[in-house]
Amino acid sequence: GPSRHSPATMPGWGRVESLPGSAPDRGPSPSPLLRWLGLVDYEPTWRAMQAQVESRGPGSPDEIWFLEHPPVFTLGMNAKPEHLLAPGDIPVVQIDRGGQVTYHGPGQLVVYPLIDLERARLGVRALVEGIERAIIGTVAEWGVAAVGRRDAPGVYVDGRKLASIGLRIRRARSYHGLALNVAMDLEPFRRINPCGYAGLEMTQVSALGGPADLRVVAAVLAPRLLECLGLPAADQSATSTWRQDVSSP
């Protein structure tokens, strides 16, 4: 896998056309900044998300962060400790998103959409469903038939979980997001009841005939995410390289 904070240049992205009739009355909002952060530790990234939500003004552009984390278990606000079966040497972090316990590790594409939901006119359910549709459309590119489930947010293939979704909304702004298994060691999921479901099996993009490269997957997912959330696509020049530094203004 890539080293932490490795520089990452991305292929150029084509323009995403907005769907006809999608939110025609919305006021102009700037195109989201798409940031590739590489392999970054969980806790500082979480704190950076919180800081971004607190500090942004009404005119601040939305940001979508694409990254992977070193091995970590995270427990949502209502997580039951008994779902953490045997963490072993993997650190456990109690965090402020909804949902139960999940695992992040190298080879999993994590995406954090930091969106002003009021400006985007997005409700929470529309946000979750938009994220699910974007993932489903992405893996369909590689012939994978995935579905969402109303009773358990996330994306599934033949009953196995491919992607998890866990969000927090504060001051009408979203943070946390999605984790899409691409090419990772799935063993640590056996140390937990993923998202609170005992015996839930996991799967991943590379095992289903898709690519193993996170950046390839990210480059397909990003424009679909903008489209499914009704966000304006960045112009060609803005998306031909990923912005990397989260701390930059």
Short mmCIF file of C-alpha atoms in Angstrom, two decimals:
data_model
loop_
_atom_site.label_atom_id
_atom_site.label_comp_id
_atom_site.label_asym_id
_atom_site.label_seq_id
_atom_site.Cartn_x
_atom_site.Cartn_y
_atom_site.Cartn_z
CA GLY A 1 0.00 0.00 0.00
CA PRO A 2 1.00 3.65 -0.24
CA SER A 3 3.07 5.22 2.51
CA ARG A 4 1.30 7.68 4.75
CA HIS A 5 0.92 11.15 3.28
CA SER A 6 2.36 9.89 0.00
CA PRO A 7 1.93 12.45 -2.76
CA ALA A 8 -0.91 11.40 -5.02
CA THR A 9 -1.56 12.77 -8.46
CA MET A 10 -4.84 11.71 -9.92
CA PRO A 11 -5.86 11.18 -13.51
CA GLY A 12 -7.84 14.04 -15.06
CA TRP A 13 -11.57 13.75 -14.54
CA GLY A 14 -14.20 14.45 -17.13
CA ARG A 15 -16.92 16.94 -16.45
CA VAL A 16 -20.03 15.53 -14.79
CA GLU A 17 -23.19 16.91 -16.40
CA SER A 18 -25.97 17.66 -13.93
CA LEU A 19 -29.14 15.71 -14.49
CA PRO A 20 -31.88 17.67 -16.28
CA GLY A 21 -34.43 18.95 -13.82
CA SER A 22 -32.29 18.36 -10.73
CA ALA A 23 -32.91 21.18 -8.26
CA PRO A 24 -33.24 23.97 -10.84
CA ASP A 25 -34.17 26.55 -8.19
CA ARG A 26 -31.07 26.03 -6.06
CA GLY A 27 -28.87 29.07 -5.56
CA PRO A 28 -25.33 28.80 -6.86
CA SER A 29 -23.02 26.92 -4.56
CA PRO A 30 -19.32 26.49 -5.27
CA SER A 31 -18.05 23.16 -6.58
CA PRO A 32 -16.86 20.87 -3.78
CA LEU A 33 -13.13 20.57 -3.24
CA LEU A 34 -12.03 16.97 -3.77
CA ARG A 35 -9.07 16.05 -1.60
CA TRP A 36 -6.95 12.91 -1.78
CA LEU A 37 -5.27 12.48 1.62
CA GLY A 38 -3.62 9.08 1.16
CA LEU A 39 -3.05 6.92 4.24
CA VAL A 40 -3.82 9.04 7.31
CA ASP A 41 -4.31 8.24 11.00
CA TYR A 42 -7.90 8.13 12.17
CA GLU A 43 -7.98 10.47 15.13
CA PRO A 44 -6.30 13.56 13.59
CA THR A 45 -8.49 13.18 10.50
CA TRP A 46 -11.63 12.99 12.65
CA ARG A 47 -10.53 16.11 14.58
CA ALA A 48 -9.83 17.91 11.28
CA MET A 49 -13.37 17.09 10.11
CA GLN A 50 -14.84 18.47 13.32
CA ALA A 51 -12.76 21.64 12.98
CA GLN A 52 -13.84 22.07 9.36
CA VAL A 53 -17.52 21.79 10.32
CA GLU A 54 -17.08 24.34 13.13
CA SER A 55 -15.05 26.88 11.18
CA ARG A 56 -16.77 26.98 7.80
CA GLY A 57 -18.94 29.94 6.83
CA PRO A 58 -22.07 30.08 4.67
CA GLY A 59 -19.98 30.66 1.53
CA SER A 60 -17.36 27.97 2.22
CA PRO A 61 -17.18 25.32 -0.49
CA ASP A 62 -18.11 21.79 0.45
CA GLU A 63 -15.22 19.33 0.63
CA ILE A 64 -15.07 15.61 -0.05
CA TRP A 65 -12.06 13.79 1.39
CA PHE A 66 -10.84 10.50 -0.10
CA LEU A 67 -8.39 8.49 2.00
CA GLU A 68 -7.53 5.25 3.78
CA HIS A 69 -6.78 4.63 7.45
CA PRO A 70 -4.30 2.37 9.25
CA PRO A 71 -6.09 -0.45 11.15
CA VAL A 72 -8.64 0.89 13.65
CA PHE A 73 -12.01 -0.07 15.10
CA THR A 74 -14.44 2.82 15.59
CA LEU A 75 -17.51 2.75 17.82
CA GLY A 76 -20.46 5.04 17.09
CA MET A 77 -22.28 6.96 19.79
CA ASN A 78 -24.80 4.20 20.49
CA ALA A 79 -22.41 1.31 19.94
CA LYS A 80 -22.77 -1.65 22.27
CA PRO A 81 -19.38 -2.81 23.58
CA GLU A 82 -20.39 -6.46 23.22
CA HIS A 83 -20.23 -6.07 19.42
CA LEU A 84 -16.47 -5.65 19.79
CA LEU A 85 -15.62 -9.32 20.19
CA ALA A 86 -11.81 -9.52 20.21
CA PRO A 87 -10.01 -6.38 19.02
CA GLY A 88 -6.56 -7.80 19.78
CA ASP A 89 -3.79 -5.33 18.95
CA ILE A 90 -5.97 -3.03 16.79
CA PRO A 91 -6.79 0.30 18.47
CA VAL A 92 -10.39 1.16 19.35
CA VAL A 93 -11.70 4.75 19.10
CA GLN A 94 -15.06 5.94 20.47
CA ILE A 95 -16.39 8.57 18.07
CA ASP A 96 -19.34 10.88 17.41
CA ARG A 97 -21.06 9.30 14.40
CA GLY A 98 -24.21 7.24 14.37
CA GLY A 99 -24.04 3.48 14.04
CA GLN A 100 -22.31 0.64 15.81
CA VAL A 101 -18.77 -0.70 15.47
CA THR A 102 -16.85 -0.89 12.22
CA TYR A 103 -13.30 -1.50 11.02
CA HIS A 104 -11.06 0.66 8.84
CA GLY A 105 -7.78 -0.51 7.38
CA PRO A 106 -5.45 -0.10 4.40
CA GLY A 107 -7.07 -1.06 1.11
CA GLN A 108 -10.45 0.35 2.15
CA LEU A 109 -11.52 3.57 0.43
CA VAL A 110 -12.92 5.97 3.03
CA VAL A 111 -14.81 9.03 1.79
CA TYR A 112 -15.87 11.92 4.01
CA PRO A 113 -18.40 14.31 2.39
CA LEU A 114 -18.32 17.58 4.35
CA ILE A 115 -21.48 19.14 2.96
CA ASP A 116 -23.66 22.10 3.89
CA LEU A 117 -26.95 20.20 3.69
CA GLU A 118 -29.12 23.31 3.92
CA ARG A 119 -27.41 24.94 0.95
CA ALA A 120 -27.46 21.67 -1.01
CA ARG A 121 -31.12 21.12 -0.02
CA LEU A 122 -30.31 17.59 1.06
CA GLY A 123 -32.10 15.76 3.85
CA VAL A 124 -30.30 13.07 5.81
CA ARG A 125 -32.15 10.22 4.09
CA ALA A 126 -31.43 11.73 0.66
CA LEU A 127 -27.76 12.00 1.65
CA VAL A 128 -27.58 8.33 2.70
CA GLU A 129 -29.48 7.14 -0.36
CA GLY A 130 -27.35 9.32 -2.65
CA ILE A 131 -24.16 7.81 -1.21
CA GLU A 132 -25.60 4.31 -1.67
CA ARG A 133 -26.58 5.04 -5.29
CA ALA A 134 -23.12 6.42 -6.04
CA ILE A 135 -21.44 3.25 -4.71
CA ILE A 136 -23.91 0.98 -6.54
CA GLY A 137 -23.29 2.88 -9.80
CA THR A 138 -19.54 2.77 -9.29
CA VAL A 139 -19.27 -1.00 -8.84
CA ALA A 140 -21.73 -1.55 -11.70
CA GLU A 141 -18.88 -0.27 -13.93
CA TRP A 142 -17.12 -3.57 -13.16
CA GLY A 143 -20.21 -5.74 -13.58
CA VAL A 144 -21.01 -5.97 -9.86
CA ALA A 145 -24.72 -5.95 -8.94
CA ALA A 146 -24.99 -4.26 -5.53
CA VAL A 147 -28.03 -3.11 -3.55
CA GLY A 148 -28.87 -0.92 -0.58
CA ARG A 149 -31.03 -2.05 2.35
CA ARG A 150 -33.57 0.08 4.18
CA ASP A 151 -33.15 -1.84 7.44
CA ALA A 152 -29.34 -1.58 7.46
CA PRO A 153 -27.68 1.33 5.64
CA GLY A 154 -24.79 0.32 3.44
CA VAL A 155 -24.25 -1.50 0.17
CA TYR A 156 -24.48 -5.27 -0.22
CA VAL A 157 -23.67 -7.91 -2.84
CA ASP A 158 -25.43 -11.27 -2.47
CA GLY A 159 -26.03 -10.58 1.23
CA ARG A 160 -22.41 -9.67 1.95
CA LYS A 161 -21.52 -6.12 2.95
CA LEU A 162 -19.39 -4.17 0.49
CA ALA A 163 -19.64 -0.67 1.99
CA SER A 164 -20.64 0.89 5.31
CA ILE A 165 -22.17 4.31 5.89
CA GLY A 166 -22.05 6.26 9.15
CA LEU A 167 -22.72 10.00 9.35
CA ARG A 168 -22.97 12.86 11.80
CA ILE A 169 -24.90 16.04 11.10
CA ARG A 170 -24.02 19.14 13.10
CA ARG A 171 -25.30 22.64 12.35
CA ALA A 172 -26.83 21.22 9.13
CA ARG A 173 -23.40 20.07 7.97
CA SER A 174 -22.39 16.48 7.39
CA TYR A 175 -19.20 14.70 8.36
CA HIS A 176 -17.96 11.11 8.65
CA GLY A 177 -19.20 9.20 5.61
CA LEU A 178 -18.63 5.93 3.77
CA ALA A 179 -16.12 3.06 3.79
CA LEU A 180 -15.89 0.94 0.64
CA ASN A 181 -13.90 -2.29 0.86
CA VAL A 182 -11.57 -2.44 -2.14
CA ALA A 183 -8.51 -4.64 -1.56
CA MET A 184 -7.96 -5.17 2.15
CA ASP A 185 -7.43 -7.84 4.75
CA LEU A 186 -11.02 -8.59 5.82
CA GLU A 187 -9.98 -10.73 8.83
CA PRO A 188 -10.41 -7.94 11.44
CA PHE A 189 -14.14 -7.78 10.59
CA ARG A 190 -14.38 -11.22 12.19
CA ARG A 191 -13.30 -9.67 15.49
CA ILE A 192 -16.51 -7.60 15.62
CA ASN A 193 -20.21 -7.81 14.79
CA PRO A 194 -19.98 -5.38 11.86
CA CYS A 195 -22.46 -2.53 12.35
CA GLY A 196 -24.00 -4.60 15.13
CA TYR A 197 -24.92 -7.62 12.98
CA ALA A 198 -23.52 -10.92 14.24
CA GLY A 199 -22.05 -13.10 11.51
CA LEU A 200 -22.41 -10.47 8.78
CA GLU A 201 -19.99 -11.42 6.01
CA MET A 202 -17.98 -8.78 4.20
CA THR A 203 -16.84 -8.62 0.59
CA GLN A 204 -14.72 -6.22 -1.46
CA VAL A 205 -14.38 -4.74 -4.94
CA SER A 206 -11.22 -6.64 -5.90
CA ALA A 207 -12.77 -10.02 -4.96
CA LEU A 208 -15.76 -9.26 -7.21
CA GLY A 209 -13.69 -8.65 -10.34
CA GLY A 210 -13.14 -4.91 -9.86
CA PRO A 211 -9.84 -3.03 -9.50
CA ALA A 212 -7.58 -3.26 -6.43
CA ASP A 213 -6.26 0.31 -6.76
CA LEU A 214 -8.05 2.74 -4.44
CA ARG A 215 -7.31 5.71 -6.68
CA VAL A 216 -8.89 4.02 -9.68
CA VAL A 217 -12.01 3.35 -7.62
CA ALA A 218 -11.99 6.90 -6.21
CA ALA A 219 -11.77 8.41 -9.70
CA VAL A 220 -14.94 6.52 -10.73
CA LEU A 221 -16.78 7.17 -7.46
CA ALA A 222 -16.12 10.92 -7.15
CA PRO A 223 -18.12 12.19 -10.15
CA ARG A 224 -20.95 9.75 -9.35
CA LEU A 225 -21.06 11.04 -5.78
CA LEU A 226 -21.37 14.64 -6.99
CA GLU A 227 -24.11 13.61 -9.42
CA CYS A 228 -26.09 11.53 -6.90
CA LEU A 229 -25.94 14.28 -4.27
CA GLY A 230 -26.89 16.99 -6.79
CA LEU A 231 -23.65 18.89 -6.16
CA PRO A 232 -22.08 21.01 -8.91
CA ALA A 233 -19.23 19.25 -10.67
CA ALA A 234 -15.88 20.96 -10.40
CA ASP A 235 -14.53 22.21 -13.70
CA GLN A 236 -11.87 20.25 -15.56
CA SER A 237 -8.93 22.24 -14.22
CA ALA A 238 -10.01 21.88 -10.60
CA THR A 239 -10.32 18.11 -10.81
CA SER A 240 -7.29 17.25 -12.90
CA THR A 241 -5.28 17.03 -9.69
CA TRP A 242 -6.39 16.26 -6.18
CA ARG A 243 -5.90 18.84 -3.49
CA GLN A 244 -4.01 17.20 -0.69
CA ASP A 245 -3.44 19.38 2.31
CA VAL A 246 -6.42 19.46 4.66
CA SER A 247 -4.97 22.26 6.76
CA SER A 248 -4.71 24.70 3.85
CA PRO A 249 -7.43 27.40 3.75
#
